[in-house]
JSON list of C-alpha atoms in Angstrom, two decimals:
[
{"chain": "A", "resi": 1, "resn": "MET", "atom": "CA", "xyz": [107.87, 86.93, 98.81]},
{"chain": "A", "resi": 2, "resn": "THR", "atom": "CA", "xyz": [104.66, 88.83, 98.14]},
{"chain": "A", "resi": 3, "resn": "THR", "atom": "CA", "xyz": [101.84, 86.88, 96.54]},
{"chain": "A", "resi": 4, "resn": "PHE", "atom": "CA", "xyz": [99.47, 88.54, 94.11]},
{"chain": "A", "resi": 5, "resn": "SER", "atom": "CA", "xyz": [95.88, 87.76, 93.25]},
{"chain": "A", "resi": 6, "resn": "ILE", "atom": "CA", "xyz": [94.98, 86.87, 89.69]},
{"chain": "A", "resi": 7, "resn": "GLU", "atom": "CA", "xyz": [93.30, 90.27, 89.34]},
{"chain": "A", "resi": 8, "resn": "GLN", "atom": "CA", "xyz": [96.48, 92.08, 90.48]},
{"chain": "A", "resi": 9, "resn": "LYS", "atom": "CA", "xyz": [98.59, 90.07, 88.05]},
{"chain": "A", "resi": 10, "resn": "LEU", "atom": "CA", "xyz": [96.20, 90.81, 85.19]},
{"chain": "A", "resi": 11, "resn": "ASN", "atom": "CA", "xyz": [96.16, 94.53, 86.01]},
{"chain": "A", "resi": 12, "resn": "GLU", "atom": "CA", "xyz": [99.97, 94.58, 85.87]},
{"chain": "A", "resi": 13, "resn": "ARG", "atom": "CA", "xyz": [99.94, 92.81, 82.48]},
{"chain": "A", "resi": 14, "resn": "ILE", "atom": "CA", "xyz": [97.38, 95.32, 81.18]},
{"chain": "A", "resi": 15, "resn": "LYS", "atom": "CA", "xyz": [99.63, 98.21, 82.27]},
{"chain": "A", "resi": 16, "resn": "GLU", "atom": "CA", "xyz": [102.56, 96.55, 80.49]},
{"chain": "A", "resi": 17, "resn": "LEU", "atom": "CA", "xyz": [100.58, 96.12, 77.26]},
{"chain": "A", "resi": 18, "resn": "VAL", "atom": "CA", "xyz": [99.36, 99.73, 77.37]},
{"chain": "A", "resi": 19, "resn": "CYS", "atom": "CA", "xyz": [102.97, 100.82, 77.91]},
{"chain": "A", "resi": 20, "resn": "LEU", "atom": "CA", "xyz": [104.14, 98.86, 74.86]},
{"chain": "A", "resi": 21, "resn": "TYR", "atom": "CA", "xyz": [101.30, 100.22, 72.72]},
{"chain": "A", "resi": 22, "resn": "ASP", "atom": "CA", "xyz": [101.85, 103.84, 73.82]},
{"chain": "A", "resi": 23, "resn": "THR", "atom": "CA", "xyz": [105.62, 103.52, 73.42]},
{"chain": "A", "resi": 24, "resn": "THR", "atom": "CA", "xyz": [105.25, 102.23, 69.87]},
{"chain": "A", "resi": 25, "resn": "ASN", "atom": "CA", "xyz": [102.85, 105.05, 68.97]},
{"chain": "A", "resi": 26, "resn": "THR", "atom": "CA", "xyz": [105.16, 107.65, 70.47]},
{"chain": "A", "resi": 27, "resn": "LEU", "atom": "CA", "xyz": [108.25, 106.32, 68.69]},
{"chain": "A", "resi": 28, "resn": "ASN", "atom": "CA", "xyz": [106.35, 106.42, 65.40]},
{"chain": "A", "resi": 29, "resn": "GLN", "atom": "CA", "xyz": [105.93, 110.19, 65.77]},
{"chain": "A", "resi": 30, "resn": "LYS", "atom": "CA", "xyz": [109.16, 110.91, 63.89]},
{"chain": "A", "resi": 31, "resn": "GLU", "atom": "CA", "xyz": [108.49, 114.64, 63.55]},
{"chain": "A", "resi": 32, "resn": "ARG", "atom": "CA", "xyz": [108.42, 115.08, 67.34]},
{"chain": "A", "resi": 33, "resn": "PRO", "atom": "CA", "xyz": [111.60, 116.70, 68.80]},
{"chain": "A", "resi": 34, "resn": "THR", "atom": "CA", "xyz": [113.84, 114.26, 70.70]},
{"chain": "A", "resi": 35, "resn": "GLU", "atom": "CA", "xyz": [113.46, 116.01, 74.07]},
{"chain": "A", "resi": 36, "resn": "SER", "atom": "CA", "xyz": [109.67, 116.01, 73.78]},
{"chain": "A", "resi": 37, "resn": "LEU", "atom": "CA", "xyz": [109.69, 112.35, 72.75]},
{"chain": "A", "resi": 38, "resn": "LEU", "atom": "CA", "xyz": [111.84, 111.37, 75.76]},
{"chain": "A", "resi": 39, "resn": "ILE", "atom": "CA", "xyz": [109.60, 113.30, 78.17]},
{"chain": "A", "resi": 40, "resn": "LYS", "atom": "CA", "xyz": [106.55, 111.51, 76.77]},
{"chain": "A", "resi": 41, "resn": "LEU", "atom": "CA", "xyz": [108.30, 108.11, 77.00]},
{"chain": "A", "resi": 42, "resn": "SER", "atom": "CA", "xyz": [109.34, 108.76, 80.60]},
{"chain": "A", "resi": 43, "resn": "LYS", "atom": "CA", "xyz": [105.71, 109.43, 81.55]},
{"chain": "A", "resi": 44, "resn": "ILE", "atom": "CA", "xyz": [104.55, 106.29, 79.73]},
{"chain": "A", "resi": 45, "resn": "LEU", "atom": "CA", "xyz": [107.13, 104.16, 81.55]},
{"chain": "A", "resi": 46, "resn": "LYS", "atom": "CA", "xyz": [106.25, 105.72, 84.91]},
{"chain": "A", "resi": 47, "resn": "SER", "atom": "CA", "xyz": [102.58, 104.86, 84.47]},
{"chain": "A", "resi": 48, "resn": "ALA", "atom": "CA", "xyz": [103.48, 101.22, 83.76]},
{"chain": "A", "resi": 49, "resn": "MET", "atom": "CA", "xyz": [105.38, 100.73, 87.01]},
{"chain": "A", "resi": 50, "resn": "ARG", "atom": "CA", "xyz": [103.87, 98.68, 89.82]},
{"chain": "A", "resi": 51, "resn": "PHE", "atom": "CA", "xyz": [104.35, 101.55, 92.28]},
{"chain": "A", "resi": 52, "resn": "ASN", "atom": "CA", "xyz": [103.95, 104.29, 89.69]},
{"chain": "A", "resi": 53, "resn": "ASN", "atom": "CA", "xyz": [103.24, 107.12, 92.13]},
{"chain": "A", "resi": 54, "resn": "GLU", "atom": "CA", "xyz": [106.60, 106.52, 93.83]},
{"chain": "A", "resi": 55, "resn": "ALA", "atom": "CA", "xyz": [108.63, 105.77, 90.69]},
{"chain": "A", "resi": 56, "resn": "ILE", "atom": "CA", "xyz": [111.04, 108.22, 89.10]},
{"chain": "A", "resi": 57, "resn": "VAL", "atom": "CA", "xyz": [112.02, 107.49, 85.52]},
{"chain": "A", "resi": 58, "resn": "GLU", "atom": "CA", "xyz": [115.40, 108.64, 84.23]},
{"chain": "A", "resi": 59, "resn": "ILE", "atom": "CA", "xyz": [116.29, 108.48, 80.54]},
{"chain": "A", "resi": 60, "resn": "ASN", "atom": "CA", "xyz": [119.74, 109.27, 79.18]},
{"chain": "A", "resi": 61, "resn": "TYR", "atom": "CA", "xyz": [119.91, 109.27, 75.39]},
{"chain": "A", "resi": 62, "resn": "LYS", "atom": "CA", "xyz": [122.87, 110.70, 73.53]},
{"chain": "A", "resi": 63, "resn": "ASN", "atom": "CA", "xyz": [123.16, 114.26, 74.91]},
{"chain": "A", "resi": 64, "resn": "HIS", "atom": "CA", "xyz": [119.66, 114.31, 76.47]},
{"chain": "A", "resi": 65, "resn": "HIS", "atom": "CA", "xyz": [118.81, 113.69, 80.13]},
{"chain": "A", "resi": 66, "resn": "VAL", "atom": "CA", "xyz": [115.17, 113.43, 81.27]},
{"chain": "A", "resi": 67, "resn": "LEU", "atom": "CA", "xyz": [113.73, 112.83, 84.75]},
{"chain": "A", "resi": 68, "resn": "THR", "atom": "CA", "xyz": [110.04, 112.58, 85.64]},
{"chain": "A", "resi": 69, "resn": "GLU", "atom": "CA", "xyz": [111.01, 114.47, 88.81]},
{"chain": "A", "resi": 70, "resn": "GLU", "atom": "CA", "xyz": [114.21, 115.51, 90.54]},
{"chain": "A", "resi": 71, "resn": "ILE", "atom": "CA", "xyz": [115.95, 112.93, 92.71]},
{"chain": "A", "resi": 72, "resn": "SER", "atom": "CA", "xyz": [116.67, 114.48, 96.10]},
{"chain": "A", "resi": 73, "resn": "PHE", "atom": "CA", "xyz": [117.14, 111.27, 98.12]},
{"chain": "A", "resi": 74, "resn": "LYS", "atom": "CA", "xyz": [118.97, 107.95, 98.00]},
{"chain": "A", "resi": 75, "resn": "THR", "atom": "CA", "xyz": [117.37, 105.48, 95.63]},
{"chain": "A", "resi": 76, "resn": "VAL", "atom": "CA", "xyz": [117.28, 101.86, 94.67]},
{"chain": "A", "resi": 77, "resn": "TYR", "atom": "CA", "xyz": [116.93, 101.41, 90.94]},
{"chain": "A", "resi": 78, "resn": "ILE", "atom": "CA", "xyz": [117.00, 99.16, 87.95]},
{"chain": "A", "resi": 79, "resn": "LYS", "atom": "CA", "xyz": [118.84, 100.32, 84.86]},
{"chain": "A", "resi": 80, "resn": "GLU", "atom": "CA", "xyz": [119.10, 99.05, 81.29]},
{"chain": "A", "resi": 81, "resn": "ASN", "atom": "CA", "xyz": [121.12, 100.36, 78.39]},
{"chain": "A", "resi": 82, "resn": "ILE", "atom": "CA", "xyz": [119.49, 101.50, 75.16]},
{"chain": "A", "resi": 83, "resn": "PHE", "atom": "CA", "xyz": [121.02, 99.58, 72.25]},
{"chain": "A", "resi": 84, "resn": "PHE", "atom": "CA", "xyz": [120.67, 99.81, 68.51]},
{"chain": "A", "resi": 85, "resn": "ASP", "atom": "CA", "xyz": [122.75, 97.49, 66.33]},
{"chain": "A", "resi": 86, "resn": "ASP", "atom": "CA", "xyz": [124.99, 96.54, 69.27]},
{"chain": "A", "resi": 87, "resn": "THR", "atom": "CA", "xyz": [125.79, 100.19, 70.02]},
{"chain": "A", "resi": 88, "resn": "SER", "atom": "CA", "xyz": [124.72, 101.75, 73.33]},
{"chain": "A", "resi": 89, "resn": "PHE", "atom": "CA", "xyz": [123.07, 105.15, 72.98]},
{"chain": "A", "resi": 90, "resn": "GLY", "atom": "CA", "xyz": [122.08, 105.69, 76.62]},
{"chain": "A", "resi": 91, "resn": "SER", "atom": "CA", "xyz": [120.08, 104.14, 79.43]},
{"chain": "A", "resi": 92, "resn": "ILE", "atom": "CA", "xyz": [116.73, 103.99, 81.18]},
{"chain": "A", "resi": 93, "resn": "ALA", "atom": "CA", "xyz": [116.53, 103.75, 84.98]},
{"chain": "A", "resi": 94, "resn": "ILE", "atom": "CA", "xyz": [113.57, 103.40, 87.31]},
{"chain": "A", "resi": 95, "resn": "HIS", "atom": "CA", "xyz": [114.24, 104.81, 90.80]},
{"chain": "A", "resi": 96, "resn": "TYR", "atom": "CA", "xyz": [112.45, 104.36, 94.11]},
{"chain": "A", "resi": 97, "resn": "SER", "atom": "CA", "xyz": [113.29, 105.86, 97.49]},
{"chain": "A", "resi": 98, "resn": "SER", "atom": "CA", "xyz": [115.66, 103.54, 99.37]},
{"chain": "A", "resi": 99, "resn": "SER", "atom": "CA", "xyz": [113.89, 104.46, 102.61]},
{"chain": "A", "resi": 100, "resn": "GLU", "atom": "CA", "xyz": [110.66, 102.87, 101.34]},
{"chain": "A", "resi": 101, "resn": "PHE", "atom": "CA", "xyz": [111.84, 100.19, 98.88]},
{"chain": "A", "resi": 102, "resn": "LYS", "atom": "CA", "xyz": [114.62, 97.66, 98.52]},
{"chain": "A", "resi": 103, "resn": "GLN", "atom": "CA", "xyz": [116.25, 96.10, 95.48]},
{"chain": "A", "resi": 104, "resn": "SER", "atom": "CA", "xyz": [114.16, 92.93, 95.92]},
{"chain": "A", "resi": 105, "resn": "ASP", "atom": "CA", "xyz": [110.97, 94.95, 95.28]},
{"chain": "A", "resi": 106, "resn": "PHE", "atom": "CA", "xyz": [111.84, 94.88, 91.58]},
{"chain": "A", "resi": 107, "resn": "LEU", "atom": "CA", "xyz": [110.56, 91.83, 89.74]}
]
């Protein structure tokens, strides 16, 4: 298991807090078209990832599908459904190249 310095851990927490703040601000922009909102959210999530330069964010929401970049290789990923009032409306997945990462690289 990889050990992290206190500074590395704090930097990761800062990225998480910025992600939460930016996500909240973006979701409060109700006049923004759904596709534009999802593109913005995918970029926010990508920047919060530990290996953000290698991450590809995929968001499926209702009839919308957004990728931060095309996936042209095998990936390992984590995926969570988007719920509202116990109803699933889509999912968010974070992909990494399976040639460089393994499932255990996710926290």
